[in-house]
Amino acid sequence: MDFFVIDGGRPLRGAVRISGSKNAALPNLISTLMTDDACTIHHVPELRDIRTTVRLLETMGKKVSYARGTAVVEHGSRLKTRAPYDLVKQMRASVLVAGPVLARFGKARVSLPGGCTIGMRPIDIHLEAFKKLGARVSTEHGDVVLDCERLEPGTVRFRFPSVGATENLMMAAAGVKGTTVLKNAAREPEIEDLGTFLTRMGARVDGAGTDTVTIEGTSRLHGAEHSVIADRVETGTFLLAALATKGDVRLIGAKAQHLTALLEAVKRSGATVTELPEGLRVKAKDRPKPVDIHTEPHPGFPTDLQAPWMAYMTLARGKSKVRESVFENRVMHAAELGRMGARIRTGGERAVVEGVPELFGAPIMASDIRAGAALVVAALAAKGQTVIQRVYHIDRGYEKLEKKLRALGAQIRRAH
Ligand code: UD1
């Protein structure tokens, strides 16, 4: 299994080009199940989760060519309505095939997801919403089985603004003739991007990115071309790595409007953020001031940047607090950071970080994508050598991470 060897303590400097958003590319790719026409999607990052999605589409009958960031998805053979366990267990987002397939064929069968080890992550919000549009839901041999004569348009109010449920229902509604309204919808930028793609495929989507999304669906969605938005989580991770190392980095293609809560916290920590025509520039000369954060659905502080933020705060001049309110069990990186000299107390969803002047290299282990990213941030800032095991978690979400970091002056190599 691959691991990273990082010799830390070097400020990151220079420019890095932000990749396409993994979390936007996944539902966009999955939407192609709703048409037999060819769809072309650009700015798709080269990542393990994307390869899993391509395999999922192929298993279901699509023909996919994917090279140099462009995926062309075409009709292959008769589509299957089942997402098999061996793929769903690798990537929870596979559950997103349910919406498109149910709308198109009146049935869908998806293994109950595994995915990350963060919290329970059930799919009850998705299922309740499908029921509201007329689907029957049952479970059989570890699969969720959905079926209906015909999915009906309607109004759904989510009990929580789940990103996946909003996407799943937007796709389903796009394939159903009539108007569906989603209330208390997630407002993440990736939802807006999906709205743009579905509109290009022939549906009419209004309000994507607000808490009420209205979808005028059609049974005749067609092929479309689209370019995925920049990855705000990758942006935030490089940004925090730059600041933790007291560096100066330009993030090319980054969008400040997708990261308002993070940028607000960064400014309060004393670092400099400048918007440029081509992206963002961040700079830090000193240890950060302590800043408390708590994660919330967008536009709140993103849960996917909580771990890298904690890594940054381990070096603050004082005590800061972190509260994780989106996922259970998402402070596992605290113990690993502790192995590097960080002083963090955790209890349930909360952590108190007592800043230290320096971290030290140590052997550590990634437990999920974003916890892994936090360890990379800490290792880049730490004195001495860090070895990070279980890099496969990080590979799910960060394109060419070591190459991009090396271009910024980091000493990082992959070994196995
Ligand atoms: C997506 C992102 C993930 C991000 C998360 C929150 C993708 C592929 N992944 O995940 O990176 O961390 O949004 O911003 O886009 N929940 C339920 N029942 C449900 C669905 C969710 O209880 O039916 C709970 C989850 O357990 C979790 C919370 O709601 O505690 C947020 O989940 P959700 O917004 O659905 O996140 P994902 O779509 O899984």
mmCIF file of N, CA, C and O and ligand atoms in Angstrom, residues 22-23 26 92-93 120-126 159-165 167 188 303-304 326-327 330 370, ligand 1:
data_model
loop_
_atom_site.group_PDB
_atom_site.id
_atom_site.type_symbol
_atom_site.label_atom_id
_atom_site.label_comp_id
_atom_site.label_asym_id
_atom_site.label_seq_id
_atom_site.Cartn_x
_atom_site.Cartn_y
_atom_site.Cartn_z
ATOM 1 N N LYS A 22 -14.537 17.159 -7.479
ATOM 2 C CA LYS A 22 -14.952 15.749 -7.397
ATOM 3 C C LYS A 22 -16.444 15.662 -7.101
ATOM 4 O O LYS A 22 -17.180 14.941 -7.771
ATOM 5 N N ASN A 23 -16.888 16.417 -6.106
ATOM 6 C CA ASN A 23 -18.277 16.272 -5.656
ATOM 7 C C ASN A 23 -19.285 16.830 -6.654
ATOM 8 O O ASN A 23 -20.475 16.521 -6.556
ATOM 9 N N LEU A 26 -19.183 13.956 -9.823
ATOM 10 C CA LEU A 26 -19.875 12.668 -9.585
ATOM 11 C C LEU A 26 -21.349 12.716 -10.011
ATOM 12 O O LEU A 26 -21.759 11.912 -10.854
ATOM 13 N N ARG A 92 -19.873 5.823 -1.496
ATOM 14 C CA ARG A 92 -21.234 6.044 -1.067
ATOM 15 C C ARG A 92 -22.076 6.807 -2.082
ATOM 16 O O ARG A 92 -23.272 6.576 -2.232
ATOM 17 N N ALA A 93 -21.408 7.711 -2.844
ATOM 18 C CA ALA A 93 -22.154 8.525 -3.813
ATOM 19 C C ALA A 93 -22.801 7.664 -4.903
ATOM 20 O O ALA A 93 -23.635 8.160 -5.659
ATOM 21 N N MET A 120 -22.779 7.540 10.776
ATOM 22 C CA MET A 120 -23.716 6.520 10.298
ATOM 23 C C MET A 120 -24.040 6.673 8.815
ATOM 24 O O MET A 120 -24.209 5.712 8.094
ATOM 25 N N ARG A 121 -24.157 7.904 8.367
ATOM 26 C CA ARG A 121 -24.451 8.235 6.977
ATOM 27 C C ARG A 121 -25.572 7.392 6.376
ATOM 28 O O ARG A 121 -25.374 6.689 5.383
ATOM 29 N N PRO A 122 -26.774 7.450 6.939
ATOM 30 C CA PRO A 122 -27.875 6.694 6.347
ATOM 31 C C PRO A 122 -28.389 7.370 5.075
ATOM 32 O O PRO A 122 -27.910 8.443 4.708
ATOM 33 N N ILE A 123 -29.386 6.756 4.413
ATOM 34 C CA ILE A 123 -29.951 7.379 3.212
ATOM 35 C C ILE A 123 -31.464 7.584 3.356
ATOM 36 O O ILE A 123 -32.186 7.649 2.368
ATOM 37 N N ASP A 124 -31.910 7.675 4.615
ATOM 38 C CA ASP A 124 -33.350 7.812 4.854
ATOM 39 C C ASP A 124 -33.952 9.060 4.204
ATOM 40 O O ASP A 124 -35.101 9.035 3.748
ATOM 41 N N ILE A 125 -33.189 10.148 4.129
ATOM 42 C CA ILE A 125 -33.741 11.392 3.548
ATOM 43 C C ILE A 125 -34.008 11.192 2.051
ATOM 44 O O ILE A 125 -35.031 11.629 1.520
ATOM 45 N N HIS A 126 -33.107 10.482 1.381
ATOM 46 C CA HIS A 126 -33.313 10.162 -0.053
ATOM 47 C C HIS A 126 -34.606 9.342 -0.196
ATOM 48 O O HIS A 126 -35.459 9.644 -1.023
ATOM 49 N N ARG A 159 -35.910 16.921 5.766
ATOM 50 C CA ARG A 159 -35.799 17.232 7.199
ATOM 51 C C ARG A 159 -34.446 17.873 7.508
ATOM 52 O O ARG A 159 -34.270 18.547 8.513
ATOM 53 N N PHE A 160 -33.466 17.644 6.622
ATOM 54 C CA PHE A 160 -32.125 18.229 6.755
ATOM 55 C C PHE A 160 -31.641 18.465 5.323
ATOM 56 O O PHE A 160 -31.919 17.650 4.438
ATOM 57 N N PRO A 161 -30.896 19.551 5.064
ATOM 58 C CA PRO A 161 -30.471 19.816 3.678
ATOM 59 C C PRO A 161 -29.330 18.898 3.227
ATOM 60 O O PRO A 161 -28.186 19.329 3.086
ATOM 61 N N SER A 162 -29.648 17.638 3.038
ATOM 62 C CA SER A 162 -28.642 16.665 2.611
ATOM 63 C C SER A 162 -28.206 16.951 1.170
ATOM 64 O O SER A 162 -29.045 17.127 0.282
ATOM 65 N N VAL A 163 -26.901 16.988 0.961
ATOM 66 C CA VAL A 163 -26.353 17.248 -0.374
ATOM 67 C C VAL A 163 -26.768 16.110 -1.321
ATOM 68 O O VAL A 163 -27.328 16.331 -2.394
ATOM 69 N N GLY A 164 -26.501 14.877 -0.901
ATOM 70 C CA GLY A 164 -26.794 13.726 -1.766
ATOM 71 C C GLY A 164 -28.279 13.609 -2.070
ATOM 72 O O GLY A 164 -28.674 13.364 -3.214
ATOM 73 N N ALA A 165 -29.124 13.810 -1.049
ATOM 74 C CA ALA A 165 -30.568 13.671 -1.283
ATOM 75 C C ALA A 165 -31.052 14.757 -2.235
ATOM 76 O O ALA A 165 -31.863 14.498 -3.132
ATOM 77 N N GLU A 167 -29.341 16.193 -4.588
ATOM 78 C CA GLU A 167 -28.885 15.833 -5.944
ATOM 79 C C GLU A 167 -29.705 14.684 -6.516
ATOM 80 O O GLU A 167 -30.134 14.716 -7.677
ATOM 81 N N GLU A 188 -25.158 23.875 -1.584
ATOM 82 C CA GLU A 188 -23.743 23.798 -1.957
ATOM 83 C C GLU A 188 -23.525 24.188 -3.425
ATOM 84 O O GLU A 188 -24.402 23.951 -4.269
ATOM 85 N N THR A 303 -17.785 21.081 6.343
ATOM 86 C CA THR A 303 -17.278 19.935 7.114
ATOM 87 C C THR A 303 -16.036 19.325 6.459
ATOM 88 O O THR A 303 -15.138 18.844 7.143
ATOM 89 N N ASP A 304 -15.975 19.386 5.124
ATOM 90 C CA ASP A 304 -14.827 18.778 4.434
ATOM 91 C C ASP A 304 -13.527 19.550 4.672
ATOM 92 O O ASP A 304 -12.453 19.067 4.321
ATOM 93 N N VAL A 326 -22.061 18.432 11.261
ATOM 94 C CA VAL A 326 -22.663 17.774 10.088
ATOM 95 C C VAL A 326 -22.529 16.246 10.185
ATOM 96 O O VAL A 326 -23.496 15.524 9.952
ATOM 97 N N PHE A 327 -21.344 15.767 10.526
ATOM 98 C CA PHE A 327 -21.138 14.317 10.639
ATOM 99 C C PHE A 327 -20.774 13.910 12.065
ATOM 100 O O PHE A 327 -20.140 14.680 12.786
ATOM 101 N N ARG A 330 -16.261 12.682 13.256
ATOM 102 C CA ARG A 330 -15.356 13.241 12.269
ATOM 103 C C ARG A 330 -14.225 14.040 12.913
ATOM 104 O O ARG A 330 -13.800 15.045 12.376
ATOM 105 N N ARG A 370 -10.561 13.520 4.097
ATOM 106 C CA ARG A 370 -10.250 14.854 4.611
ATOM 107 C C ARG A 370 -9.354 14.791 5.848
ATOM 108 O O ARG A 370 -8.544 15.696 6.059
HETATM 109 C C1 UD1 B 1 -21.657 15.256 0.482
HETATM 110 C C2 UD1 B 1 -20.217 15.294 0.033
HETATM 111 C C3 UD1 B 1 -19.275 15.200 1.239
HETATM 112 C C4 UD1 B 1 -19.623 16.289 2.253
HETATM 113 C C5 UD1 B 1 -21.107 16.267 2.595
HETATM 114 C C6 UD1 B 1 -21.542 17.409 3.491
HETATM 115 C C7 UD1 B 1 -20.312 14.221 -2.129
HETATM 116 C C8 UD1 B 1 -19.976 13.052 -2.968
HETATM 117 N N1 UD1 B 1 -19.976 14.163 -0.849
HETATM 118 O O1 UD1 B 1 -21.871 14.000 1.112
HETATM 119 O O2 UD1 B 1 -17.942 15.378 0.772
HETATM 120 O O3 UD1 B 1 -18.891 16.060 3.437
HETATM 121 O O4 UD1 B 1 -21.890 16.338 1.387
HETATM 122 O O5 UD1 B 1 -21.177 18.626 2.940
HETATM 123 O O6 UD1 B 1 -20.816 15.225 -2.610
HETATM 124 N N2 UD1 B 1 -27.893 12.132 6.346
HETATM 125 C C9 UD1 B 1 -28.928 11.419 6.884
HETATM 126 N N3 UD1 B 1 -29.796 10.785 6.029
HETATM 127 C C10 UD1 B 1 -29.673 10.867 4.673
HETATM 128 C C11 UD1 B 1 -28.596 11.603 4.132
HETATM 129 C C12 UD1 B 1 -27.714 12.228 5.007
HETATM 130 O O7 UD1 B 1 -29.091 11.335 8.094
HETATM 131 O O8 UD1 B 1 -30.505 10.293 3.943
HETATM 132 C C13 UD1 B 1 -26.930 12.777 7.266
HETATM 133 C C14 UD1 B 1 -25.529 12.194 7.117
HETATM 134 O O9 UD1 B 1 -25.405 11.055 7.921
HETATM 135 C C15 UD1 B 1 -24.663 13.348 7.557
HETATM 136 C C16 UD1 B 1 -25.428 14.579 7.075
HETATM 137 O O10 UD1 B 1 -26.772 14.145 6.894
HETATM 138 O O11 UD1 B 1 -24.562 13.365 8.945
HETATM 139 C C17 UD1 B 1 -24.888 15.195 5.789
HETATM 140 O O12 UD1 B 1 -24.983 14.277 4.736
HETATM 141 P P1 UD1 B 1 -25.144 14.723 3.208
HETATM 142 O O13 UD1 B 1 -25.349 16.197 3.126
HETATM 143 O O14 UD1 B 1 -26.165 13.842 2.583
HETATM 144 O O15 UD1 B 1 -23.724 14.389 2.644
HETATM 145 P P2 UD1 B 1 -23.338 13.474 1.412
HETATM 146 O O16 UD1 B 1 -24.209 13.816 0.249
HETATM 147 O O17 UD1 B 1 -23.205 12.074 1.844
#
